[in-house]
Tab-separated table of C-alpha atoms and ligand atoms in Angstrom:
chain	number	residue	atom	x	y	z
E	1	MET	CA	47.386	1.430	43.158
E	2	SER	CA	46.329	-1.324	45.302
E	3	ASN	CA	43.751	-3.930	43.745
E	4	GLU	CA	41.269	-2.814	46.293
E	5	GLU	CA	41.533	0.853	44.948
E	6	LEU	CA	40.972	-0.592	41.447
E	7	ASP	CA	37.814	-2.584	42.447
E	8	GLN	CA	36.610	0.646	44.344
E	9	LEU	CA	36.845	2.781	41.146
E	10	ARG	CA	35.340	0.038	38.892
E	11	GLN	CA	32.290	-0.193	41.273
E	12	GLU	CA	31.917	3.591	40.897
E	13	LEU	CA	32.058	3.042	37.242
E	14	ASP	CA	29.431	0.448	37.161
E	15	THR	CA	27.234	2.734	39.299
E	16	LEU	CA	27.670	5.368	36.980
E	17	ASN	CA	26.876	3.531	33.943
E	18	LEU	CA	23.671	2.517	35.470
E	19	ASP	CA	22.872	6.010	36.262
E	20	ILE	CA	23.595	7.013	32.712
E	21	LEU	CA	21.611	4.165	31.652
E	22	ASP	CA	18.737	5.290	33.877
E	23	LEU	CA	19.169	9.128	32.577
E	24	ILE	CA	18.798	8.211	29.036
E	25	ASN	CA	15.797	6.175	29.335
E	26	LYS	CA	14.124	8.835	31.255
E	27	ARG	CA	15.108	11.087	28.187
E	28	ALA	CA	13.804	8.835	25.884
E	29	GLU	CA	10.491	8.475	27.722
E	30	ILE	CA	10.152	12.301	27.460
E	31	ALA	CA	11.246	12.342	23.722
E	32	HIS	CA	8.754	9.783	23.189
E	33	GLN	CA	6.010	12.057	24.565
E	34	ILE	CA	7.208	14.801	22.741
E	35	GLY	CA	6.709	12.762	19.726
E	36	GLN	CA	3.215	11.779	20.290
E	37	VAL	CA	2.429	15.563	20.732
E	38	LYS	CA	4.338	16.400	17.352
E	39	LYS	CA	2.415	13.526	15.375
E	40	LYS	CA	-0.899	14.853	16.896
E	41	GLN	CA	0.009	18.372	15.508
E	42	GLY	CA	1.381	16.853	12.173
E	43	MET	CA	4.960	18.276	12.966
E	44	ASN	CA	8.115	16.952	11.683
E	45	ARG	CA	9.505	14.846	14.079
E	46	PHE	CA	13.147	16.107	13.220
E	47	ASP	CA	14.044	19.608	14.418
E	48	PRO	CA	17.571	20.609	13.511
E	49	VAL	CA	16.949	24.156	15.165
E	50	ARG	CA	15.942	22.688	18.348
E	51	GLU	CA	18.774	20.095	18.257
E	52	ARG	CA	21.291	23.024	17.618
E	53	ALA	CA	20.036	24.898	20.817
E	54	MET	CA	20.435	21.787	23.072
E	55	LEU	CA	23.735	20.893	21.721
E	56	ASP	CA	25.077	24.469	22.444
E	57	THR	CA	23.476	24.513	26.158
E	58	ILE	CA	25.454	21.304	26.517
E	59	THR	CA	28.863	22.461	25.326
E	60	ASP	CA	28.318	25.928	27.201
E	61	HIS	CA	28.163	23.708	30.335
E	62	ASN	CA	30.906	21.375	29.471
E	63	GLU	CA	34.098	21.580	31.926
E	64	GLY	CA	35.853	18.708	30.594
E	65	PRO	CA	37.797	16.569	30.319
E	66	PHE	CA	35.930	15.760	27.465
E	67	GLU	CA	36.375	18.024	24.278
E	68	HIS	CA	33.292	20.160	23.039
E	69	SER	CA	33.302	18.283	19.906
E	70	THR	CA	33.265	14.923	21.611
E	71	VAL	CA	30.408	15.885	23.916
E	72	GLU	CA	28.406	16.839	20.897
E	73	LYS	CA	29.314	13.499	19.123
E	74	LEU	CA	27.948	11.648	22.291
E	75	PHE	CA	24.895	13.768	22.594
E	76	LYS	CA	23.897	13.655	18.793
E	77	GLU	CA	23.832	9.832	19.072
E	78	ILE	CA	21.461	10.086	21.938
E	79	PHE	CA	19.400	12.489	19.837
E	80	LYS	CA	19.269	10.242	17.069
E	81	ALA	CA	18.501	7.039	19.069
E	82	SER	CA	15.294	9.278	20.425
E	83	LEU	CA	14.493	10.261	17.159
E	84	GLU	CA	14.496	6.618	15.787
E	85	LEU	CA	12.328	5.540	18.646
E	86	GLN	CA	9.700	7.967	17.865
E	87	GLU	CA	9.816	6.869	14.123
E	88	ASP	CA	9.390	3.362	15.359
E	89	ASP	CA	6.259	4.291	17.398
E	90	HIS	CA	4.979	6.199	14.268
E	91	ARG	CA	5.445	2.845	12.231
E	92	LYS	CA	3.801	0.704	14.999
E	93	ALA	CA	0.809	3.217	14.793
E	94	LEU	CA	-0.070	2.499	11.321
E	95	LEU	CA	-3.670	0.977	11.191
E	96	VAL	CA	-2.601	-1.085	8.394
E	97	SER	CA	0.183	-2.748	9.777
E	98	ARG	CA	0.267	-6.236	10.982
E	99	LYS	CA	1.845	-4.938	14.291
E	100	LYS	CA	-1.373	-3.208	14.959
E	101	LYS	CA	-3.367	-6.066	13.900
E	102	PRO	CA	-1.728	-9.432	13.454
E	103	GLU	CA	-4.499	-11.433	11.906
E	104	ASP	CA	-5.360	-11.199	8.159
E	105	THR	CA	-8.114	-9.089	6.851
E	106	VAL	CA	-10.566	-10.788	4.635
E	107	VAL	CA	-12.470	-8.827	2.562
E	108	THR	CA	-15.870	-10.220	1.464
E	109	VAL	CA	-17.633	-9.119	-1.711
E	110	ARG	CA	-20.640	-10.917	-2.727
E	111	GLY	CA	-19.788	-14.138	-0.757
E	112	GLU	CA	-16.215	-13.789	-2.419
E	113	GLU	CA	-13.787	-13.960	0.625
E	114	ILE	CA	-10.530	-12.249	-0.230
E	115	GLY	CA	-7.657	-13.101	1.897
E	116	ILE	CA	-8.266	-16.257	3.096
E	117	GLY	CA	-5.519	-18.074	1.496
E	118	ASP	CA	-7.388	-19.379	-1.753
E	119	PRO	CA	-6.662	-17.168	-4.699
E	120	SER	CA	-9.568	-14.876	-5.725
E	121	PHE	CA	-9.798	-13.508	-9.343
E	122	ILE	CA	-11.197	-10.559	-10.768
E	123	MET	CA	-11.739	-10.818	-14.345
E	124	GLY	CA	-13.301	-8.546	-17.087
E	125	PRO	CA	-12.626	-5.905	-19.798
E	126	CYS	CA	-10.242	-3.135	-19.651
E	127	ALA	CA	-13.116	-1.019	-20.131
E	128	VAL	CA	-16.906	-1.164	-20.637
E	129	GLU	CA	-17.930	-0.584	-24.185
E	130	SER	CA	-21.427	-1.992	-24.460
E	131	TYR	CA	-23.792	-4.420	-22.837
E	132	GLU	CA	-23.141	-7.247	-25.395
E	133	GLN	CA	-19.363	-7.107	-24.836
E	134	VAL	CA	-19.667	-7.090	-20.878
E	135	ALA	CA	-22.322	-9.644	-20.883
E	136	LYS	CA	-20.098	-12.017	-23.058
E	137	VAL	CA	-17.306	-11.730	-20.397
E	138	ALA	CA	-19.612	-12.010	-17.460
E	139	GLU	CA	-20.985	-15.316	-19.075
E	140	ALA	CA	-17.381	-16.796	-19.244
E	141	VAL	CA	-16.549	-15.374	-15.905
E	142	LYS	CA	-19.674	-17.253	-14.490
E	143	ALA	CA	-18.823	-20.234	-16.414
E	144	GLN	CA	-15.291	-20.483	-14.612
E	145	GLY	CA	-17.206	-20.342	-11.088
E	146	LEU	CA	-15.650	-16.693	-10.695
E	147	LYS	CA	-17.643	-14.281	-8.816
E	148	LEU	CA	-16.064	-10.829	-9.674
E	149	LEU	CA	-16.434	-9.011	-12.672
E	150	ARG	CA	-14.124	-5.849	-13.493
E	151	GLY	CA	-14.691	-3.037	-16.166
E	152	GLY	CA	-13.656	0.700	-16.407
E	153	ALA	CA	-16.333	3.063	-16.791
E	154	PHE	CA	-14.145	5.966	-15.820
E	155	LYS	CA	-10.780	5.406	-17.689
E	156	PRO	CA	-7.666	7.593	-16.792
E	157	ARG	CA	-6.046	7.494	-20.076
E	158	SER	CA	-2.568	8.941	-20.720
E	159	SER	CA	-3.974	10.757	-23.783
E	160	PRO	CA	-7.098	13.107	-23.436
E	161	TYR	CA	-7.767	12.117	-27.236
E	162	ASP	CA	-8.152	8.330	-26.090
E	163	PHE	CA	-11.413	6.522	-25.094
E	164	GLN	CA	-12.290	7.866	-21.706
E	165	GLY	CA	-14.853	5.390	-21.092
E	166	LEU	CA	-18.609	5.469	-20.753
E	167	GLY	CA	-18.979	6.897	-17.259
E	168	LEU	CA	-22.119	6.457	-15.215
E	169	GLU	CA	-23.590	4.854	-18.424
E	170	GLY	CA	-20.838	2.255	-18.164
E	171	LEU	CA	-21.619	1.595	-14.364
E	172	LYS	CA	-25.154	1.041	-15.146
E	173	ILE	CA	-24.253	-1.416	-17.703
E	174	LEU	CA	-21.964	-3.243	-15.413
E	175	LYS	CA	-24.678	-3.487	-12.819
E	176	GLN	CA	-27.032	-4.756	-15.059
E	177	VAL	CA	-24.909	-7.622	-16.376
E	178	ALA	CA	-23.531	-8.210	-12.933
E	179	ASP	CA	-27.125	-8.764	-11.534
E	180	GLU	CA	-28.128	-10.923	-14.380
E	181	TYR	CA	-25.075	-13.282	-13.718
E	182	ASP	CA	-24.977	-12.619	-10.110
E	183	LEU	CA	-21.310	-11.205	-9.998
E	184	GLY	CA	-19.832	-8.657	-7.841
E	185	VAL	CA	-18.557	-5.448	-9.802
E	186	VAL	CA	-14.911	-3.820	-9.412
E	187	SER	CA	-14.792	-0.489	-11.199
E	188	GLU	CA	-12.536	2.529	-11.048
E	189	ILE	CA	-13.540	5.860	-9.653
E	190	VAL	CA	-11.546	8.760	-10.522
E	191	ASN	CA	-13.437	11.528	-8.820
E	192	PRO	CA	-14.465	11.906	-5.101
E	193	ALA	CA	-17.619	13.342	-6.021
E	194	ASP	CA	-18.523	10.232	-8.123
E	195	ILE	CA	-18.198	8.109	-5.285
E	196	GLU	CA	-21.643	8.733	-3.678
E	197	THR	CA	-23.313	7.932	-6.834
E	198	ALA	CA	-20.980	5.015	-7.697
E	199	VAL	CA	-21.479	2.882	-4.551
E	200	ASP	CA	-25.145	2.101	-5.884
E	201	TYR	CA	-23.766	0.488	-8.966
E	202	ILE	CA	-20.416	-1.346	-7.810
E	203	ASP	CA	-19.199	-3.697	-5.209
E	204	VAL	CA	-15.554	-2.592	-4.846
E	205	ILE	CA	-14.298	0.717	-5.605
E	206	GLN	CA	-11.270	0.623	-7.618
E	207	ILE	CA	-8.393	3.322	-7.204
E	208	GLY	CA	-6.108	3.320	-9.991
E	209	ALA	CA	-2.397	3.676	-10.151
E	210	ARG	CA	-2.543	7.206	-11.442
E	211	ASN	CA	-4.516	8.199	-8.562
E	212	MET	CA	-2.800	6.229	-5.778
E	213	GLN	CA	-1.647	9.559	-4.219
E	214	ASN	CA	-5.105	11.515	-5.002
E	215	PHE	CA	-5.352	12.067	-1.192
E	216	GLU	CA	-8.981	13.523	-1.343
E	217	LEU	CA	-9.903	10.371	-3.307
E	218	LEU	CA	-8.627	7.810	-0.732
E	219	LYS	CA	-10.157	10.031	1.993
E	220	ALA	CA	-13.523	9.912	0.243
E	221	ALA	CA	-13.244	5.828	-0.550
E	222	GLY	CA	-12.423	5.597	3.376
E	223	SER	CA	-15.525	7.418	4.584
E	224	VAL	CA	-18.085	5.011	2.759
E	225	ASP	CA	-19.045	1.457	3.517
E	226	LYS	CA	-17.566	-0.296	0.229
E	227	PRO	CA	-14.465	-2.492	-0.152
E	228	VAL	CA	-11.668	-0.527	-1.899
E	229	LEU	CA	-9.169	-2.185	-4.380
E	230	LEU	CA	-5.897	0.041	-4.211
E	231	LYS	CA	-3.524	0.020	-7.010
E	232	ARG	CA	0.136	0.501	-6.622
E	233	GLY	CA	1.270	3.961	-8.312
E	234	LEU	CA	3.299	4.043	-11.302
E	235	SER	CA	6.270	4.896	-9.245
E	236	ALA	CA	5.252	4.611	-5.791
E	237	THR	CA	7.515	2.744	-3.053
E	238	ILE	CA	5.959	0.166	-0.873
E	239	SER	CA	6.094	2.797	2.034
E	240	GLU	CA	3.955	5.292	-0.167
E	241	PHE	CA	1.592	2.666	-1.089
E	242	VAL	CA	1.233	1.384	2.325
E	243	ASN	CA	0.519	5.321	3.201
E	244	ALA	CA	-2.086	5.598	0.794
E	245	ALA	CA	-3.871	2.607	2.253
E	246	GLU	CA	-3.437	4.239	5.670
E	247	TYR	CA	-5.378	7.287	4.375
E	248	ILE	CA	-8.400	4.881	3.551
E	249	ILE	CA	-8.327	2.957	6.715
E	250	SER	CA	-7.673	6.054	8.775
E	251	ARG	CA	-11.288	7.354	7.623
E	252	GLY	CA	-12.975	4.188	9.091
E	253	ASN	CA	-12.883	1.789	6.026
E	254	GLU	CA	-10.691	-1.412	6.633
E	255	ASN	CA	-11.856	-3.277	3.592
E	256	ILE	CA	-8.889	-2.489	1.529
E	257	ILE	CA	-7.305	-4.862	-1.101
E	258	LEU	CA	-3.822	-3.813	-2.203
E	259	CYS	CA	-2.958	-4.302	-5.857
E	260	GLU	CA	0.430	-4.600	-7.280
E	261	ARG	CA	0.200	-3.640	-10.985
E	262	GLY	CA	3.979	-2.969	-11.881
E	263	ILE	CA	6.093	-0.110	-11.581
E	264	ARG	CA	8.108	2.088	-14.000
E	265	THR	CA	11.571	1.010	-14.462
E	266	TYR	CA	14.184	1.354	-17.324
E	267	GLU	CA	12.938	-1.863	-18.600
E	268	LYS	CA	11.118	-1.770	-21.963
E	269	ALA	CA	10.751	-5.507	-22.562
E	270	THR	CA	7.306	-5.099	-20.552
E	271	ARG	CA	5.021	-2.285	-19.973
E	272	ASN	CA	5.685	-1.972	-16.364
E	273	THR	CA	7.957	-4.140	-14.133
E	274	LEU	CA	5.937	-6.515	-11.823
E	275	ASP	CA	7.556	-6.040	-8.495
E	276	ILE	CA	6.867	-9.693	-7.467
E	277	SER	CA	8.745	-9.204	-3.987
E	278	ALA	CA	6.016	-6.360	-2.992
E	279	VAL	CA	3.606	-9.212	-2.325
E	280	PRO	CA	5.399	-10.883	0.401
E	281	ILE	CA	6.602	-7.598	1.860
E	282	LEU	CA	3.101	-6.071	1.906
E	283	LYS	CA	1.677	-9.359	3.326
E	284	GLN	CA	4.143	-9.292	6.009
E	285	GLU	CA	4.050	-5.630	6.951
E	286	THR	CA	0.012	-4.987	6.423
E	287	HIS	CA	-2.897	-7.248	7.558
E	288	LEU	CA	-4.425	-6.579	4.021
E	289	PRO	CA	-5.253	-8.996	1.187
E	290	VAL	CA	-2.766	-8.458	-1.695
E	291	MET	CA	-3.557	-9.203	-5.318
E	292	VAL	CA	-1.563	-8.847	-8.426
E	293	ASP	CA	-2.729	-7.382	-11.733
E	294	VAL	CA	-0.985	-9.185	-14.440
E	295	THR	CA	-2.322	-7.238	-17.509
E	296	HIS	CA	-1.186	-3.894	-16.487
E	297	SER	CA	2.078	-5.221	-15.003
E	298	THR	CA	3.260	-6.985	-18.061
E	299	GLY	CA	1.325	-5.657	-21.128
E	300	ARG	CA	1.750	-8.751	-22.619
E	301	ARG	CA	-0.652	-11.419	-23.368
E	302	ASP	CA	2.158	-14.228	-23.353
E	303	LEU	CA	3.193	-13.392	-19.967
E	304	LEU	CA	-0.195	-13.361	-18.076
E	305	LEU	CA	-0.115	-17.122	-17.106
E	306	PRO	CA	3.572	-17.266	-15.850
E	307	THR	CA	3.109	-13.957	-13.920
E	308	ALA	CA	-0.086	-15.168	-12.425
E	309	LYS	CA	1.453	-18.305	-11.354
E	310	ALA	CA	4.409	-16.348	-9.766
E	311	ALA	CA	1.795	-14.471	-7.857
E	312	ILE	CA	-0.027	-17.213	-6.463
E	313	ALA	CA	3.281	-18.830	-5.384
E	314	VAL	CA	4.605	-15.954	-3.743
E	315	GLY	CA	1.404	-15.679	-1.639
E	316	ALA	CA	-0.707	-13.225	-3.543
E	317	ASP	CA	-4.633	-13.485	-2.515
E	318	GLY	CA	-5.410	-13.326	-6.204
E	319	VAL	CA	-5.012	-12.021	-9.562
E	320	MET	CA	-6.701	-9.544	-11.596
E	321	ALA	CA	-6.600	-9.839	-15.705
E	322	GLU	CA	-8.263	-8.052	-18.466
E	323	VAL	CA	-10.737	-10.423	-20.852
E	324	HIS	CA	-12.575	-8.852	-23.899
E	325	PRO	CA	-14.548	-10.854	-26.355
E	326	ASP	CA	-12.516	-9.629	-29.251
E	327	PRO	CA	-9.194	-7.859	-27.989
E	328	ALA	CA	-8.190	-6.906	-31.371
E	329	VAL	CA	-11.061	-4.266	-31.602
E	330	ALA	CA	-10.944	-3.241	-27.861
E	331	LEU	CA	-11.152	0.419	-27.061
E	332	SER	CA	-8.211	0.068	-24.691
E	333	ASP	CA	-5.352	-1.992	-23.984
E	334	ALA	CA	-6.060	-4.333	-27.145
E	335	ALA	CA	-2.150	-5.653	-26.829
E	336	GLN	CA	-2.739	-7.559	-23.588
E	337	GLN	CA	-6.302	-8.554	-23.101
E	338	MET	CA	-7.321	-12.173	-23.267
E	339	ASP	CA	-9.944	-13.477	-25.492
E	340	ILE	CA	-12.798	-15.746	-24.144
E	341	GLU	CA	-10.692	-18.950	-25.159
E	342	THR	CA	-7.491	-17.712	-23.902
E	343	PHE	CA	-8.984	-16.912	-20.411
E	344	ASN	CA	-10.709	-20.235	-20.297
E	345	GLN	CA	-7.285	-21.877	-20.897
E	346	PHE	CA	-5.680	-19.469	-18.251
E	347	MET	CA	-8.025	-20.341	-15.626
E	348	LYS	CA	-7.601	-24.207	-16.309
E	349	GLU	CA	-3.720	-24.052	-16.068
E	350	LEU	CA	-4.240	-22.110	-12.549
E	351	LYS	CA	-6.669	-24.323	-11.325
L	1	LIG	C1	-7.119	-0.744	-14.651
L	1	LIG	O1	-7.052	-1.735	-13.869
L	1	LIG	O2	-8.189	-0.547	-15.355
L	1	LIG	C2	-6.174	0.363	-14.627
L	1	LIG	C3	-6.358	1.700	-15.622
L	1	LIG	O3	-4.955	0.004	-14.060
L	1	LIG	P1	-3.951	0.899	-13.508
L	1	LIG	O4	-4.583	2.003	-12.542
L	1	LIG	O5	-3.071	-0.052	-12.445
L	1	LIG	O6	-3.228	1.503	-14.851
L	2	LIG	MN1	-6.372	-1.891	-19.009
């Protein structure tokens, strides 16, 4: 073969390469359109039956020199790449993602801006027990110059025999105290049917770890004009957590605060394992503010301050912790709530 002939063949190959490139990209565009339709219809993107049929048609027409198995392998790669393309599109489409909205979402609650870089604090008792109990904590919270008060009225307890919270009565106490001290109220709602009533009493709807995938609750919280504090589920992956937030935002409510509160691992030294790396991951992947609940993640009073410091150092937008006037007699979470003096010291160290 002369050099000229070799050049000629190489040119043909170059042209064919570009033709193939053109064709696989055209194919990708069509696959993309199919992906859009499937997404709209809620269909699974991967369809093995359809893939098998396509491979059969291709090998039926294969006249070589490639073996059927080689042709299958090559096309399988093309299918896989198209599927990945569809999945990327899907990820890009998440409303909570930074790809969708590069700038930070700031959630404003009674003048407190959560997500502006300065840490916010949500402090208060685990559960509302009485007016006096909440008022004592509110006084201390106010004295620290903080704006947000937490307290559980509907308590999702592991045992049905444990204190379940005061319900609506608890919300009324919270509202009364919060109004007296000009604080914003954060309280957990466990039942979608309670949201309508609860919005008159609270400033932030908390969705607890045990309800992170209560999709009806997420949809209900997404349908009202009230900020939502969404806690990470006990065993939820970051992707599941982000998707739970997507349920809320997809209903029109963008005022969401994500809260890392520890996940269940084999470790017994702490109540849960604080997944501190979740904070920068969530900050990178979503535009939502991210807080860390140091009480439920550690379950240990001696770890509240160091983990709060870690949370702020790693970029959290705030910290949640529980404070009780007399933790020893608290009706829930007695082991990890701070008394007022410890709380004051905690705040001093963080400021
Ligand atoms: C709470 O914050 O009151 C609570 C019950 O926390 P979690 O849902 O994270 O367990
Ligand atoms: Mn608690």
